[in-house]
Amino acid sequence: MVDDLYPNYSLEEIIEGMETNDKKRLALQNYPTDGVIVRADLSYIDDGDEFHNFDIYYNEDLKGKPIPTLINIHGGGLVYGTKELDKNMNVEFARRGFNVLGLNYRLNPSVNLREQISDIISALSYIYKNYKDLGLSIDRTFISADSAGCYLAMAAFAIINSRKLQSLFDLECPDIEINGMIFISPMTRLEEGGSLSIINDMVVNALDKKEEKAYAKNMISILDKVEVCPILIQTSSEDFIRDHSYKLREYLDKRGAFYEFIDFGKGKDYELGHVFPVCYPKYPKSQMAIEQMVLFLNKI
C-alpha cells in the first residue's frame, strides 16, 4: 500500500469518509446523458431490497441492435457504495457502443463475502436468462469493475467457471460466458496492516471454511482454478493500492494469460488517484483511459 488513507479510523469513520467525498464529487458533476437511454432501479432479485437493483444504460442510436454488453461492478472496500458511484463512467461507455449495466450488491457487515459474491452471480444469471426482454445481446459480454468490485468480479468469474468452487461456496449458477474484464485500480486482497485491516478481520472472521478464508485474503489465487479470460488492468502512481495491480500483472504473466496493463503517472493539473476514471471521467486522462479500455474490448 502506498499510503494509509484512513489512519486510525474506525470502520464507521472509513465509510463516512468515503460517503462524504463521493457526495461532494457527484454534487459537482451534472454530466449530460444525451445519446444514452437510462432504465433505473430494475431488480435482479425481486425481494424489495434496493441492493438487488441494477440500471441499464442503452446506446440510443444502437438500441435493439446486437452490440456488446458491459456489466459494471462498483467499488467501496466491500463495505460501502452503490451503482450510482459509477453512473457517469457508465454513460461514457454507453456512448462508445456498449449497453452498460450497473449493479448494486449487499454490503459487509450486513452480509458476508459469500453472500456478496452470490449477489453478483445472481445478477449475472438474471441478465443471461432475461437478456431478450432487457433488450440486450449476450454474444459479447464483458465485466468492468473498480477497486473492491474487481475483487468480487474475480471471485464470481472463477466460481461461474468451476464446479468445485461452486460446491465450496455453496453457490449454483448457469453456464455464463464472460469474454473479458476491465479492472480499474483493482483490489485483489485484504490488507493486513493500516486502518483497512479492520475490513480484513471482519470479512475473514465471517467466513467458516478454511479455503474461503484463504481466497478472501488473496483473491488472485482463486483464478488458479480456471482458464483466465482477457483482462485489462488500469492503475496510476497516485493509486493508494497500486501494488495490487502489479501483483495481478505478475500473476497473469506467470499464467501466460492475455492482458493489457496501463499505469498512468502522476497528474500535473489534477491528481490521478484511486479509480480516477470512475470518479472524474471527464478528465482528459480519464477519457484517454476509457478509450484504451474500449479499444481493448473491441479487439477481443
Short mmCIF file of C-alpha atoms in Angstrom, two decimals:
data_model
loop_
_atom_site.label_atom_id
_atom_site.label_comp_id
_atom_site.label_asym_id
_atom_site.label_seq_id
_atom_site.Cartn_x
_atom_site.Cartn_y
_atom_site.Cartn_z
CA MET A 1 0.00 0.00 0.00
CA VAL A 2 1.36 3.43 -0.96
CA ASP A 3 -0.40 5.29 1.83
CA ASP A 4 -2.98 4.75 4.55
CA LEU A 5 -5.90 6.95 3.54
CA TYR A 6 -7.73 6.45 6.83
CA PRO A 7 -5.14 6.43 9.65
CA ASN A 8 -6.59 5.32 12.98
CA TYR A 9 -10.16 5.39 11.63
CA SER A 10 -12.92 3.08 12.78
CA LEU A 11 -14.99 1.23 10.18
CA GLU A 12 -17.82 3.71 10.65
CA GLU A 13 -15.42 6.62 10.08
CA ILE A 14 -13.97 4.99 6.95
CA ILE A 15 -17.46 4.58 5.47
CA GLU A 16 -18.42 8.13 6.46
CA GLY A 17 -15.27 9.48 4.83
CA MET A 18 -15.91 7.67 1.54
CA GLU A 19 -19.56 8.74 1.52
CA THR A 20 -18.73 12.39 2.22
CA ASN A 21 -16.15 12.54 -0.58
CA ASP A 22 -18.47 10.90 -3.10
CA LYS A 23 -21.43 13.14 -2.24
CA LYS A 24 -19.28 16.21 -2.84
CA ARG A 25 -17.94 14.80 -6.10
CA LEU A 26 -21.31 13.77 -7.51
CA ALA A 27 -22.97 17.05 -6.48
CA LEU A 28 -20.50 18.89 -8.72
CA GLN A 29 -20.92 16.53 -11.69
CA ASN A 30 -24.02 17.27 -13.71
CA TYR A 31 -22.98 15.32 -16.78
CA PRO A 32 -25.45 15.14 -19.69
CA THR A 33 -26.81 11.77 -20.78
CA ASP A 34 -27.54 12.72 -24.38
CA GLY A 35 -27.28 9.71 -26.66
CA VAL A 36 -27.99 7.36 -23.76
CA ILE A 37 -31.29 5.90 -22.55
CA VAL A 38 -31.29 5.03 -18.84
CA ARG A 39 -33.57 2.46 -17.19
CA ALA A 40 -33.02 2.74 -13.46
CA ASP A 41 -33.73 0.54 -10.45
CA LEU A 42 -34.64 -2.71 -12.13
CA SER A 43 -34.40 -5.78 -9.86
CA TYR A 44 -32.38 -8.95 -10.39
CA ILE A 45 -33.88 -10.43 -7.21
CA ASP A 46 -37.50 -9.46 -6.60
CA ASP A 47 -37.34 -9.00 -2.83
CA GLY A 48 -37.71 -5.24 -2.46
CA ASP A 49 -34.09 -4.81 -1.42
CA GLU A 50 -32.55 -1.79 -3.20
CA PHE A 51 -29.18 -3.54 -3.05
CA HIS A 52 -30.59 -6.05 -5.55
CA ASN A 53 -31.30 -3.34 -8.12
CA PHE A 54 -29.48 -2.52 -11.34
CA ASP A 55 -29.55 0.14 -14.04
CA ILE A 56 -29.18 -0.20 -17.80
CA TYR A 57 -27.53 2.45 -19.97
CA TYR A 58 -28.52 1.87 -23.61
CA ASN A 59 -26.75 3.42 -26.56
CA GLU A 60 -29.71 5.31 -28.03
CA ASP A 61 -28.61 5.11 -31.68
CA LEU A 62 -27.90 1.39 -31.44
CA LYS A 63 -30.80 0.32 -29.19
CA GLY A 64 -32.14 -3.07 -30.25
CA LYS A 65 -29.01 -3.94 -32.20
CA PRO A 66 -26.63 -6.73 -31.12
CA ILE A 67 -23.95 -4.56 -29.51
CA PRO A 68 -21.69 -5.71 -26.64
CA THR A 69 -22.97 -5.82 -23.06
CA LEU A 70 -20.77 -4.39 -20.30
CA ILE A 71 -21.67 -5.26 -16.70
CA ASN A 72 -20.25 -2.83 -14.14
CA ILE A 73 -19.43 -3.66 -10.50
CA HIS A 74 -18.70 -0.64 -8.30
CA GLY A 75 -16.07 -0.47 -5.58
CA GLY A 76 -16.18 0.64 -1.97
CA GLY A 77 -13.99 -1.72 0.02
CA LEU A 78 -16.85 -4.28 0.31
CA VAL A 79 -18.47 -2.04 2.95
CA TYR A 80 -19.76 0.96 1.02
CA GLY A 81 -21.22 2.17 -2.25
CA THR A 82 -24.00 1.83 -4.80
CA LYS A 83 -24.26 1.65 -8.56
CA GLU A 84 -24.63 5.44 -8.71
CA LEU A 85 -20.91 5.85 -7.95
CA ASP A 86 -20.08 4.67 -11.49
CA LYS A 87 -23.01 6.19 -13.38
CA ASN A 88 -21.03 8.89 -15.19
CA MET A 89 -18.41 6.46 -16.43
CA ASN A 90 -21.17 4.04 -17.48
CA VAL A 91 -22.63 6.79 -19.66
CA GLU A 92 -19.22 7.24 -21.30
CA PHE A 93 -19.08 3.54 -22.19
CA ALA A 94 -22.66 3.55 -23.47
CA ARG A 95 -21.87 6.44 -25.80
CA ARG A 96 -18.98 4.40 -27.18
CA GLY A 97 -21.11 1.50 -28.37
CA PHE A 98 -21.98 -0.62 -25.34
CA ASN A 99 -25.13 -1.37 -23.42
CA VAL A 100 -23.98 -0.99 -19.81
CA LEU A 101 -25.48 -2.46 -16.66
CA GLY A 102 -24.59 -1.03 -13.25
CA LEU A 103 -25.15 -3.44 -10.35
CA ASN A 104 -25.91 -2.96 -6.70
CA TYR A 105 -24.95 -5.66 -4.21
CA ARG A 106 -25.33 -6.02 -0.46
CA LEU A 107 -22.53 -4.76 1.76
CA ASN A 108 -20.43 -6.08 4.60
CA PRO A 109 -21.01 -6.34 7.54
CA SER A 110 -24.76 -6.71 6.90
CA VAL A 111 -23.92 -9.80 4.82
CA ASN A 112 -20.74 -11.86 4.45
CA LEU A 113 -18.44 -12.16 1.44
CA ARG A 114 -20.09 -15.35 0.22
CA GLU A 115 -23.44 -13.55 0.09
CA GLN A 116 -21.90 -10.62 -1.78
CA ILE A 117 -20.47 -12.95 -4.40
CA SER A 118 -23.87 -14.65 -4.56
CA ASP A 119 -25.45 -11.28 -5.38
CA ILE A 120 -23.06 -10.73 -8.30
CA ILE A 121 -23.70 -14.23 -9.64
CA SER A 122 -27.46 -13.78 -9.19
CA ALA A 123 -27.29 -10.56 -11.21
CA LEU A 124 -25.28 -12.21 -13.98
CA SER A 125 -27.69 -15.16 -14.04
CA TYR A 126 -30.71 -12.87 -14.24
CA ILE A 127 -29.18 -10.92 -17.11
CA TYR A 128 -28.39 -14.12 -19.02
CA LYS A 129 -31.86 -15.54 -18.51
CA ASN A 130 -33.69 -12.33 -19.42
CA TYR A 131 -31.40 -10.64 -21.92
CA LYS A 132 -34.01 -10.59 -24.71
CA ASP A 133 -36.63 -8.93 -22.52
CA LEU A 134 -33.97 -6.45 -21.39
CA GLY A 135 -33.11 -5.58 -24.98
CA LEU A 136 -29.56 -6.88 -24.70
CA SER A 137 -27.21 -9.16 -26.59
CA ILE A 138 -25.01 -11.68 -24.76
CA ASP A 139 -22.87 -12.69 -27.72
CA ARG A 140 -20.06 -10.49 -26.35
CA THR A 141 -20.38 -9.89 -22.62
CA PHE A 142 -17.78 -8.12 -20.52
CA ILE A 143 -17.31 -7.02 -16.92
CA SER A 144 -15.92 -3.67 -15.85
CA ALA A 145 -15.09 -3.21 -12.19
CA ASP A 146 -13.18 -0.88 -9.92
CA SER A 147 -11.41 -1.38 -6.61
CA ALA A 148 -13.35 -3.91 -4.48
CA GLY A 149 -15.63 -4.53 -7.46
CA CYS A 150 -12.62 -6.23 -9.12
CA TYR A 151 -12.18 -8.46 -6.07
CA LEU A 152 -15.81 -9.57 -6.35
CA ALA A 153 -15.56 -9.91 -10.13
CA MET A 154 -12.58 -12.27 -9.85
CA ALA A 155 -14.46 -14.40 -7.34
CA ALA A 156 -17.66 -14.51 -9.40
CA PHE A 157 -15.80 -15.26 -12.64
CA ALA A 158 -13.90 -18.16 -11.09
CA ILE A 159 -16.95 -19.64 -9.38
CA ILE A 160 -19.02 -19.42 -12.57
CA ASN A 161 -16.34 -21.42 -14.37
CA SER A 162 -15.60 -24.05 -11.67
CA ARG A 163 -17.99 -26.65 -10.31
CA LYS A 164 -15.58 -27.28 -7.42
CA LEU A 165 -15.71 -23.64 -6.40
CA GLN A 166 -19.49 -23.63 -6.68
CA SER A 167 -19.53 -26.51 -4.23
CA LEU A 168 -17.07 -24.81 -1.88
CA PHE A 169 -19.05 -21.57 -1.78
CA ASP A 170 -22.43 -23.35 -1.84
CA LEU A 171 -23.45 -21.44 -4.95
CA GLU A 172 -25.14 -22.57 -8.13
CA CYS A 173 -25.15 -20.78 -11.46
CA PRO A 174 -25.95 -21.48 -15.11
CA ASP A 175 -23.29 -21.53 -17.79
CA ILE A 176 -22.30 -17.90 -18.30
CA GLU A 177 -19.58 -16.75 -20.69
CA ILE A 178 -17.64 -13.65 -19.80
CA ASN A 179 -15.45 -12.66 -22.74
CA GLY A 180 -13.19 -10.19 -20.94
CA MET A 181 -12.82 -7.96 -17.90
CA ILE A 182 -11.61 -4.43 -17.17
CA PHE A 183 -10.12 -3.80 -13.74
CA ILE A 184 -9.69 -0.17 -12.66
CA SER A 185 -7.42 0.22 -9.61
CA PRO A 186 -8.19 -3.36 -8.61
CA MET A 187 -8.35 -4.51 -5.03
CA THR A 188 -7.04 -8.08 -5.15
CA ARG A 189 -6.54 -8.90 -1.48
CA LEU A 190 -7.48 -7.82 2.02
CA GLU A 191 -4.96 -5.57 3.73
CA GLU A 192 -3.23 -6.89 6.84
CA GLY A 193 -1.94 -3.52 8.03
CA GLY A 194 -3.25 0.02 8.40
CA SER A 195 -6.79 1.11 9.03
CA LEU A 196 -8.18 -1.11 6.24
CA SER A 197 -7.15 -4.19 8.23
CA ILE A 198 -10.46 -3.63 10.04
CA ILE A 199 -12.18 -4.81 6.86
CA ASN A 200 -9.78 -7.76 6.59
CA ASP A 201 -10.62 -9.05 10.04
CA MET A 202 -14.34 -8.52 9.62
CA VAL A 203 -14.57 -10.26 6.23
CA VAL A 204 -12.36 -13.23 7.11
CA ASN A 205 -13.92 -13.87 10.52
CA ALA A 206 -17.41 -14.01 8.98
CA LEU A 207 -16.41 -16.99 6.82
CA ASP A 208 -16.45 -20.52 8.20
CA LYS A 209 -14.42 -22.51 5.66
CA LYS A 210 -10.62 -22.53 5.61
CA GLU A 211 -10.41 -22.33 1.80
CA GLU A 212 -12.88 -19.44 1.68
CA LYS A 213 -10.79 -17.53 4.20
CA ALA A 214 -7.65 -18.13 2.12
CA TYR A 215 -9.29 -16.81 -1.05
CA ALA A 216 -10.65 -13.80 0.84
CA LYS A 217 -7.13 -12.85 1.94
CA ASN A 218 -5.74 -13.15 -1.61
CA MET A 219 -8.46 -13.32 -4.26
CA ILE A 220 -5.96 -13.63 -7.12
CA SER A 221 -5.39 -17.24 -6.05
CA ILE A 222 -8.98 -18.17 -6.92
CA LEU A 223 -8.05 -17.79 -10.59
CA ASP A 224 -5.82 -20.87 -10.26
CA LYS A 225 -8.96 -22.96 -10.67
CA VAL A 226 -10.00 -21.62 -14.08
CA GLU A 227 -8.84 -20.50 -17.52
CA VAL A 228 -8.44 -16.75 -17.30
CA CYS A 229 -10.25 -14.54 -19.79
CA PRO A 230 -8.56 -11.42 -21.28
CA ILE A 231 -8.11 -8.70 -18.63
CA LEU A 232 -7.14 -5.04 -18.81
CA ILE A 233 -5.61 -3.58 -15.64
CA GLN A 234 -5.50 0.19 -15.14
CA THR A 235 -3.72 1.92 -12.26
CA SER A 236 -1.70 5.08 -11.59
CA SER A 237 1.23 6.20 -9.49
CA GLU A 238 -1.20 8.02 -7.16
CA ASP A 239 -3.36 4.92 -6.68
CA PHE A 240 -3.01 4.05 -2.99
CA ILE A 241 -3.28 0.30 -3.73
CA ARG A 242 -1.20 0.40 -6.91
CA ASP A 243 0.80 -2.63 -5.71
CA HIS A 244 -2.36 -4.76 -6.06
CA SER A 245 -2.34 -4.10 -9.81
CA TYR A 246 1.29 -5.13 -10.07
CA LYS A 247 0.66 -8.35 -8.16
CA LEU A 248 -2.14 -9.20 -10.56
CA ARG A 249 0.08 -8.43 -13.55
CA GLU A 250 2.82 -10.66 -12.12
CA TYR A 251 0.30 -13.47 -11.69
CA LEU A 252 -1.08 -13.12 -15.24
CA ASP A 253 2.47 -13.17 -16.61
CA LYS A 254 3.12 -16.47 -14.83
CA ARG A 255 -0.11 -17.88 -16.22
CA GLY A 256 0.73 -16.74 -19.74
CA ALA A 257 -2.66 -15.04 -19.85
CA PHE A 258 -3.71 -12.38 -22.35
CA TYR A 259 -3.86 -9.00 -20.67
CA GLU A 260 -3.02 -5.34 -21.05
CA PHE A 261 -1.57 -3.13 -18.33
CA ILE A 262 -1.93 0.65 -18.18
CA ASP A 263 -0.11 2.62 -15.47
CA PHE A 264 -0.65 6.37 -15.54
CA GLY A 265 1.97 8.61 -13.99
CA LYS A 266 1.36 11.41 -11.55
CA GLY A 267 -1.12 14.06 -12.68
CA LYS A 268 0.12 17.58 -13.44
CA ASP A 269 -3.03 19.68 -13.14
CA TYR A 270 -5.05 17.22 -11.07
CA GLU A 271 -4.47 14.08 -9.07
CA LEU A 272 -4.74 10.73 -10.87
CA GLY A 273 -5.75 8.91 -7.74
CA HIS A 274 -7.54 5.67 -6.97
CA VAL A 275 -10.19 4.84 -9.65
CA PHE A 276 -9.83 8.30 -11.22
CA PRO A 277 -11.63 7.34 -14.50
CA VAL A 278 -14.67 6.41 -12.37
CA CYS A 279 -14.57 9.49 -10.16
CA TYR A 280 -13.70 12.04 -12.84
CA PRO A 281 -14.49 10.58 -16.28
CA LYS A 282 -14.28 13.99 -17.97
CA TYR A 283 -10.60 14.43 -17.09
CA PRO A 284 -8.50 14.25 -20.30
CA LYS A 285 -6.51 11.36 -18.79
CA SER A 286 -9.78 9.62 -17.87
CA GLN A 287 -11.03 9.99 -21.43
CA MET A 288 -7.75 8.51 -22.61
CA ALA A 289 -8.12 5.61 -20.16
CA ILE A 290 -11.70 4.92 -21.26
CA GLU A 291 -10.70 4.98 -24.92
CA GLN A 292 -7.94 2.46 -24.20
CA MET A 293 -10.44 0.23 -22.40
CA VAL A 294 -12.85 0.43 -25.33
CA LEU A 295 -10.08 -0.45 -27.80
CA PHE A 296 -9.16 -3.44 -25.63
CA LEU A 297 -12.74 -4.75 -25.51
CA ASN A 298 -13.30 -4.19 -29.22
CA LYS A 299 -10.36 -6.39 -30.20
CA ILE A 300 -11.33 -9.37 -28.02
#
